[in-house]
Tab-separated table of C-alpha atoms in Angstrom:
chain	number	residue	atom	x	y	z
A	711	MET	CA	15.273	6.218	-5.432
A	712	GLN	CA	12.370	6.240	-3.103
A	713	LEU	CA	10.355	3.520	-1.190
A	714	VAL	CA	6.556	4.180	-1.510
A	715	ILE	CA	4.583	2.515	1.199
A	716	ALA	CA	0.676	2.424	0.767
A	717	ILE	CA	-1.756	1.305	3.257
A	718	ILE	CA	-4.966	0.637	1.467
A	719	LYS	CA	-8.438	-1.170	1.747
A	720	PRO	CA	-8.160	-4.702	0.603
A	721	ALA	CA	-11.025	-4.264	-1.999
A	722	LYS	CA	-8.771	-1.637	-3.871
A	723	LEU	CA	-5.798	-3.856	-4.321
A	724	ASN	CA	-6.435	-4.793	-7.893
A	725	ASP	CA	-7.323	-1.362	-8.945
A	726	VAL	CA	-4.041	-0.081	-7.497
A	727	ARG	CA	-2.043	-2.927	-8.936
A	728	GLU	CA	-3.477	-2.200	-12.546
A	729	ALA	CA	-2.716	1.500	-11.942
A	730	LEU	CA	0.732	1.017	-10.996
A	731	GLU	CA	1.417	-1.511	-13.978
A	732	GLN	CA	0.189	1.230	-16.406
A	733	ILE	CA	2.779	3.646	-15.203
A	734	GLY	CA	5.489	1.112	-15.575
A	735	CYS	CA	6.058	0.017	-11.868
A	736	GLN	CA	7.522	-3.544	-12.559
A	737	GLY	CA	7.152	-5.074	-9.068
A	738	MET	CA	5.753	-4.688	-5.535
A	739	THR	CA	5.452	-6.398	-2.148
A	740	ILE	CA	2.020	-6.991	-0.667
A	741	THR	CA	1.429	-7.682	2.846
A	742	GLU	CA	-1.889	-8.347	4.666
A	743	VAL	CA	-1.922	-6.086	7.768
A	744	ARG	CA	-4.273	-5.023	10.422
A	745	GLY	CA	-4.679	-1.544	11.918
A	746	PHE	CA	-6.674	1.699	12.447
A	747	GLY	CA	-6.487	5.373	12.096
A	748	ARG	CA	-9.489	7.779	12.377
A	749	GLN	CA	-11.740	4.953	11.861
A	750	LYS	CA	-11.027	3.656	15.248
A	751	GLY	CA	-12.392	0.236	14.259
A	752	HIS	CA	-16.135	-0.793	14.672
A	753	THR	CA	-18.606	-2.940	16.488
A	754	GLU	CA	-20.290	-6.053	15.151
A	755	LEU	CA	-23.040	-8.430	16.339
A	756	TYR	CA	-22.393	-11.968	16.426
A	757	ARG	CA	-24.884	-14.625	17.650
A	758	GLY	CA	-26.464	-11.795	19.776
A	759	ALA	CA	-23.360	-10.585	21.388
A	760	GLU	CA	-21.791	-7.295	20.426
A	761	TYR	CA	-18.061	-7.148	20.304
A	762	ARG	CA	-15.657	-4.476	19.040
A	763	ILE	CA	-13.135	-4.880	16.199
A	764	ASP	CA	-10.262	-2.475	16.768
A	765	PHE	CA	-7.869	-3.498	14.144
A	766	LEU	CA	-9.325	-3.565	10.551
A	767	PRO	CA	-7.898	-5.636	7.755
A	768	LYS	CA	-5.619	-3.524	5.310
A	769	ILE	CA	-3.173	-4.121	2.618
A	770	ARG	CA	0.441	-2.748	2.555
A	771	ILE	CA	2.037	-2.275	-0.657
A	772	ASP	CA	5.844	-1.649	-0.806
A	773	ILE	CA	7.211	-0.272	-4.095
A	774	ALA	CA	10.838	0.855	-4.933
A	775	VAL	CA	10.770	3.535	-7.542
A	776	THR	CA	13.167	5.956	-9.098
A	777	ASP	CA	12.948	9.670	-8.265
A	778	GLU	CA	11.283	10.263	-11.702
A	779	GLN	CA	8.608	7.626	-11.124
A	780	ARG	CA	7.827	8.789	-7.578
A	781	GLU	CA	4.980	11.293	-8.398
A	782	ALA	CA	3.396	9.072	-10.929
A	783	ALA	CA	3.332	6.181	-8.480
A	784	ILE	CA	1.784	8.461	-5.750
A	785	ASP	CA	-0.900	9.681	-8.092
A	786	ALA	CA	-1.668	6.299	-9.327
A	787	ILE	CA	-2.134	4.944	-5.796
A	788	ARG	CA	-4.080	7.900	-4.613
A	789	ASP	CA	-6.497	7.845	-7.584
A	790	ALA	CA	-6.981	4.007	-7.662
A	791	ALA	CA	-7.381	3.648	-3.819
A	792	HIS	CA	-9.648	6.716	-3.347
A	793	THR	CA	-13.285	6.090	-2.391
A	794	GLY	CA	-14.035	9.188	-0.439
A	795	ASN	CA	-14.680	7.405	2.721
A	796	THR	CA	-12.828	7.222	5.954
A	797	GLY	CA	-10.449	4.466	5.912
A	798	ASP	CA	-9.153	4.893	2.286
A	799	GLY	CA	-5.587	4.627	3.537
A	800	LYS	CA	-2.219	6.392	3.706
A	801	ILE	CA	0.837	6.775	1.525
A	802	PHE	CA	4.337	7.036	2.994
A	803	VAL	CA	7.374	7.992	1.104
A	804	THR	CA	10.933	7.599	2.313
A	805	PRO	CA	14.395	7.765	0.610
A	806	LEU	CA	15.931	4.459	-0.388
A	807	SER	CA	19.697	4.512	-0.188
A	808	THR	CA	20.538	1.112	-2.006
A	809	VAL	CA	18.897	-1.639	-3.933
A	810	ILE	CA	20.769	-4.737	-4.851
A	811	ARG	CA	19.306	-7.487	-7.051
A	812	ILE	CA	20.642	-10.829	-5.375
A	813	ARG	CA	20.578	-12.865	-8.541
A	814	THR	CA	22.662	-10.496	-10.744
A	815	GLY	CA	24.350	-8.083	-8.323
A	816	GLU	CA	22.704	-5.080	-10.198
A	817	VAL	CA	22.621	-2.018	-8.045
A	818	ASP	CA	20.139	0.919	-7.555
A	819	GLN	CA	17.747	1.903	-10.551
A	820	PHE	CA	19.076	-1.159	-12.493
A	821	ALA	CA	17.866	-3.528	-9.682
A	822	ILE	CA	14.485	-2.130	-9.422
């Protein structure tokens, strides 16, 4: 099993969600986060004063997938979140040792 973590632009959330549903991902956790990478933020003008925004709004998606779903999930996220512009995001994949469904006690791929 794998834990796929994607950091994407907020505007791409629905596209990514739909793409993941099409490949059979049954659940995900969404978190609103702030951060920066190569974008390094930007400056804005408000009431005549210029100020710097270092941390940009992003969406973090956490998905537990089986080893067989891993590549399909990565491809779905990458294709749906891609705009070609700086700040499209990142995908991190890490091994997941155990998953337990609290309600039923199911374990690992049966709990996903």
